PDB file of C-alpha atoms in Angstrom:
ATOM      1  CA  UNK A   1      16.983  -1.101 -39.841  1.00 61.00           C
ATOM      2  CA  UNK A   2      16.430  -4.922 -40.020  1.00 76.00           C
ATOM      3  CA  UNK A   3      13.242  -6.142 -38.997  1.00 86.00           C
ATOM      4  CA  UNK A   4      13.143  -8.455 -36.103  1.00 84.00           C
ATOM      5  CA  UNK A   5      11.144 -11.669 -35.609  1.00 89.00           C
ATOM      6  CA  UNK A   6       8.084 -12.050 -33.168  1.00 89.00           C
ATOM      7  CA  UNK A   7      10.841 -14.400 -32.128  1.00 89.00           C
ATOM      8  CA  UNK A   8      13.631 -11.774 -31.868  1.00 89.00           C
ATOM      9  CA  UNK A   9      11.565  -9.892 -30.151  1.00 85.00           C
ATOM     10  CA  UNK A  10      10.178 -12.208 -27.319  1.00 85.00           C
ATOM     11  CA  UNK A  11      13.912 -13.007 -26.679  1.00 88.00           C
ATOM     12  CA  UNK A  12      14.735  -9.653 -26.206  1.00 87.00           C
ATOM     13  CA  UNK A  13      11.945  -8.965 -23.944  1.00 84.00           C
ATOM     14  CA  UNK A  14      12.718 -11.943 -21.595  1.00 85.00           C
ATOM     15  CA  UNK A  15      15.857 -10.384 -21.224  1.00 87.00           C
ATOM     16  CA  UNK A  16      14.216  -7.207 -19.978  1.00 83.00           C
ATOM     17  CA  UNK A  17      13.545  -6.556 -16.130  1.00 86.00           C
ATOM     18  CA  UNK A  18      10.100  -5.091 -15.123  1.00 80.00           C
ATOM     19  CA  UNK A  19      11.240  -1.990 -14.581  1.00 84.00           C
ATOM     20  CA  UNK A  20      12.653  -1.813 -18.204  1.00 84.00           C
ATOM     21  CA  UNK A  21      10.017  -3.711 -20.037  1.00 81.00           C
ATOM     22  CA  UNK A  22       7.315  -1.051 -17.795  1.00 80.00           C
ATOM     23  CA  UNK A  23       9.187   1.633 -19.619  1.00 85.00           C
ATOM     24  CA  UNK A  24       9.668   0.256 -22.779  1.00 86.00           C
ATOM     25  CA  UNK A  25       5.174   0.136 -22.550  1.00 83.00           C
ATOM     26  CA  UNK A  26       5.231   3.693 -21.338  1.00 85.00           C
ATOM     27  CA  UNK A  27       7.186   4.552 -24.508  1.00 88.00           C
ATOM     28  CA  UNK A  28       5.176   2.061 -26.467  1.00 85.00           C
ATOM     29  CA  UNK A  29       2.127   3.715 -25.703  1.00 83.00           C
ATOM     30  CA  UNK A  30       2.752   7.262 -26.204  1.00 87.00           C
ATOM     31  CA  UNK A  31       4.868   7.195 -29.325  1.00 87.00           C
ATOM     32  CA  UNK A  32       1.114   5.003 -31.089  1.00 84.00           C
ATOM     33  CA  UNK A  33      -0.807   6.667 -29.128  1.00 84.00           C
ATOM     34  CA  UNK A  34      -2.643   3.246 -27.521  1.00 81.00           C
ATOM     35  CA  UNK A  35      -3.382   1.797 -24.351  1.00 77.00           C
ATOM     36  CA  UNK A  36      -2.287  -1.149 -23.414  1.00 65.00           C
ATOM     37  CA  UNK A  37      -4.912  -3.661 -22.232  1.00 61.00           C
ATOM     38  CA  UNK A  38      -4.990  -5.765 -18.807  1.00 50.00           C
ATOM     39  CA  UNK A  39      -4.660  -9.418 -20.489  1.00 48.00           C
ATOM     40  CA  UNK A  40      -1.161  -7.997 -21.823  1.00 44.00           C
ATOM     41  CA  UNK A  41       0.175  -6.465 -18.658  1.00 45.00           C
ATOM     42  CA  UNK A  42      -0.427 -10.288 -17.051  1.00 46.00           C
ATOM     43  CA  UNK A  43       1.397 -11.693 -20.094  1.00 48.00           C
ATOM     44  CA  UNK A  44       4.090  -8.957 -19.412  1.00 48.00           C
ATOM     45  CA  UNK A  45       4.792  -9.587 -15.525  1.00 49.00           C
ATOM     46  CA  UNK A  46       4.478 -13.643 -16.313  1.00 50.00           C
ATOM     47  CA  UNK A  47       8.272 -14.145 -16.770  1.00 51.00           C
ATOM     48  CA  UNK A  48       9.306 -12.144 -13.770  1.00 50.00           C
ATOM     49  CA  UNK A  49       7.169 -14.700 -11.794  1.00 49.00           C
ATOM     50  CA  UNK A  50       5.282 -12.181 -10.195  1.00 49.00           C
ATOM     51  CA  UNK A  51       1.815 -12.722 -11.176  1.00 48.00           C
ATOM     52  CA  UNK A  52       2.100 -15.857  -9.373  1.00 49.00           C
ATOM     53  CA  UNK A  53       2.163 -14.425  -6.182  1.00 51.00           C
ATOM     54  CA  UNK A  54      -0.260 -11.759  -7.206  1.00 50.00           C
ATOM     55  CA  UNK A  55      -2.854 -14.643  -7.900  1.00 49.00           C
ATOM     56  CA  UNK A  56      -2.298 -16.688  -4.439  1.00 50.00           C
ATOM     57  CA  UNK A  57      -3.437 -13.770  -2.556  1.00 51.00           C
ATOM     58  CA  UNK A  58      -6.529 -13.306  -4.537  1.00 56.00           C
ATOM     59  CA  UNK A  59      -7.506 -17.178  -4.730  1.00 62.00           C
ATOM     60  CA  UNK A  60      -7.437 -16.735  -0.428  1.00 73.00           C
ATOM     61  CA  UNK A  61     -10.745 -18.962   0.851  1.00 75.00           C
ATOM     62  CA  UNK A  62     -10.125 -18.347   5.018  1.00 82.00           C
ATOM     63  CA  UNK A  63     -10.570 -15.159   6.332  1.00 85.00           C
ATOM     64  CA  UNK A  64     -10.235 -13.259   9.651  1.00 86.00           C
ATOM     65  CA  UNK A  65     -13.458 -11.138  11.020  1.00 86.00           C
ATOM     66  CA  UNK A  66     -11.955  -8.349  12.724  1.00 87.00           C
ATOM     67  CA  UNK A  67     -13.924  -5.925  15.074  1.00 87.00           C
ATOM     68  CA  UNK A  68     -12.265  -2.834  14.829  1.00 88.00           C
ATOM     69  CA  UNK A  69     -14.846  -0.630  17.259  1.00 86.00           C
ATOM     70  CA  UNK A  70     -18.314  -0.792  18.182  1.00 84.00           C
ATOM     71  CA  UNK A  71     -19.809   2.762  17.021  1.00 82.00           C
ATOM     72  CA  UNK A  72     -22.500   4.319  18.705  1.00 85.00           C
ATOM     73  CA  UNK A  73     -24.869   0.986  18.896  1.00 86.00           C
ATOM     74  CA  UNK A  74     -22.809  -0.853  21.614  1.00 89.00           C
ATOM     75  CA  UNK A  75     -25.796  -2.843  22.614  1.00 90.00           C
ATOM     76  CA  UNK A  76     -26.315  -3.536  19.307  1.00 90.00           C
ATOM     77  CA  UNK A  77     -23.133  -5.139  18.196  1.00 88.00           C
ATOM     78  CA  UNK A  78     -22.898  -7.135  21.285  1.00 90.00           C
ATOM     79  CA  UNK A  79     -25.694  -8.955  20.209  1.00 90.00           C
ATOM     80  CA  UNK A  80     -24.588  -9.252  16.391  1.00 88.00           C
ATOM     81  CA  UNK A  81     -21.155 -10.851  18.588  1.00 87.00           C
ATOM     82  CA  UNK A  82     -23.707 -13.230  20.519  1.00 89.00           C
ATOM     83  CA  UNK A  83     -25.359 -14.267  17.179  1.00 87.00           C
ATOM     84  CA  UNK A  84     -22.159 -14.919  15.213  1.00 85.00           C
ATOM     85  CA  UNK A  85     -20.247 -16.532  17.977  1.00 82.00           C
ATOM     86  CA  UNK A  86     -20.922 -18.873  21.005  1.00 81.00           C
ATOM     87  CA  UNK A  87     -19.591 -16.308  23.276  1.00 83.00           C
ATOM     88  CA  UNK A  88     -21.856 -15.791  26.762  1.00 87.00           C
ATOM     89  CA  UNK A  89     -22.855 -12.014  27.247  1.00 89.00           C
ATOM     90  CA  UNK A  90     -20.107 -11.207  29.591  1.00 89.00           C
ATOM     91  CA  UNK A  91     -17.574 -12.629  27.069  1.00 87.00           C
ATOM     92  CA  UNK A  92     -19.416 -10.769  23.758  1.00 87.00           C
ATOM     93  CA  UNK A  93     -19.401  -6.821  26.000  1.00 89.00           C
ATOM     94  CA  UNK A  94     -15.512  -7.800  27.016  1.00 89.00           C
ATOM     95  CA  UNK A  95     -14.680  -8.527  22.899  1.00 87.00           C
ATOM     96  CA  UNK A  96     -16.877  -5.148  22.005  1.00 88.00           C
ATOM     97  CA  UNK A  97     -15.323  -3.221  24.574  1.00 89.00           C
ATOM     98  CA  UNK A  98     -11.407  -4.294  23.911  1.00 87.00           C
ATOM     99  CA  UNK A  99     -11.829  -4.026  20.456  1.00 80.00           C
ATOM    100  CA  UNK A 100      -9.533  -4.052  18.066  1.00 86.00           C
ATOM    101  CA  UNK A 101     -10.249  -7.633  18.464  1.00 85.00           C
ATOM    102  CA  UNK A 102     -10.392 -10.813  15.697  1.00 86.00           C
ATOM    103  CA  UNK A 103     -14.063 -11.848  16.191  1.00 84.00           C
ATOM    104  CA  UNK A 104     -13.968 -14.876  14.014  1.00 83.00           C
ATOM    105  CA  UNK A 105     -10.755 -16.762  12.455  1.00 83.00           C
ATOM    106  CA  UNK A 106     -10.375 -19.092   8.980  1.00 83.00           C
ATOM    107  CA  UNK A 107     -13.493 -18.706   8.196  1.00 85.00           C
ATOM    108  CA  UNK A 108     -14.750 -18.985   4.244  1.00 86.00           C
ATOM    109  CA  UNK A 109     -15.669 -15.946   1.687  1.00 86.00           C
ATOM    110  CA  UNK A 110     -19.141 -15.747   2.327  1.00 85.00           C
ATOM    111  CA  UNK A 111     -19.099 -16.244   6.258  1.00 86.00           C
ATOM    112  CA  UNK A 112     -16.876 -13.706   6.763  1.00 86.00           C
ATOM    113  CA  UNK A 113     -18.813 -11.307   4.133  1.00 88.00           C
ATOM    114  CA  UNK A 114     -22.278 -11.979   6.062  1.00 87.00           C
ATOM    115  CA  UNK A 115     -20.652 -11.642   9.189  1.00 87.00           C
ATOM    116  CA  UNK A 116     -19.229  -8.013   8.470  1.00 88.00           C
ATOM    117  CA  UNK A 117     -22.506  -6.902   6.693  1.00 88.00           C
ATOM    118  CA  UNK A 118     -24.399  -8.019  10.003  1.00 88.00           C
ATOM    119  CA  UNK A 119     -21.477  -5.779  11.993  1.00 88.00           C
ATOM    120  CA  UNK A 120     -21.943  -2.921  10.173  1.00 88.00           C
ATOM    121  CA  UNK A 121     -25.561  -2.762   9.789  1.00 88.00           C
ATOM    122  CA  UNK A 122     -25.612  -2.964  13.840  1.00 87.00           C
ATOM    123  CA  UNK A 123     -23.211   0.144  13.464  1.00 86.00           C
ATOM    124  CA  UNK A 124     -19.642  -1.647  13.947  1.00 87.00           C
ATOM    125  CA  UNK A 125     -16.452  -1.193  12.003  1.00 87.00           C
ATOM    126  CA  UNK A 126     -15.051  -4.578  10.418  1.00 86.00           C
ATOM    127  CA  UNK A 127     -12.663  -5.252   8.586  1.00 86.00           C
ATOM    128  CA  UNK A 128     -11.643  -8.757   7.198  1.00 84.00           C
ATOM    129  CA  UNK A 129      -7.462 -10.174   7.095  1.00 85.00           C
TER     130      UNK A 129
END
């Protein structure tokens, strides 16, 4: 068997789907008995242009607080709601009690992660979109 080029190689792996080149690691792996590391699989998916897409999700900065039920502490949350928002009382006990409801939109990281921390500790369930 000729040997083939880093060159020869590369070409033939652009030519390669996902699917095939996945399979091709699969194979890799087993038949030397190796695992093959993160940085590589990025390197891998790179042509297919799907680690671009992979990467705009995780670089998101605005995120949606969403209060997905009150728990047991009702009074509680309502006045985490009051605290977090400029909502009256009437307005905070109408959010609690229809939630599923977004609580607070396009806000940053770390808003949004103190906001769902103070939530929860009052005894809500949050999740942020």
């Amino acid at each position: 068997m000729a040997k083939l080029s880093n060159e020869d190689l590369l070409a033939a792996f652009e030519e390669m789907t996902l699917l095939e080149l996945s399979e091709f690691v699969k194979l890799f792996e087993e038949k030397f008995d190796v695992e093959a590391a993160a940085p590589a699989a990025a390197v891998v998916a790179a042509p297919a242009g799907g680690a671009g897409d992979a990467a705009a999700e995780e670089e998101k900065d605005e995120f949606d607080v969403v209060l997905e039920s009150a728990g047991d502490k009702k009074i509680q949350v309502i006045k985490e709601v009051r605290g977090l928002t400029s909502l009256g009382l009437k307005e905070a006990k109408d959010l609690v009690d229809n939630a599923p409801k977004p609580l607070l939109e396009g806000v940053n990281k770390e808003n949004a992660d103190k906001a769902k921390e103070a939530l929860e500790g009052a005894g809500a369930t949050v999740t942020l979109k």
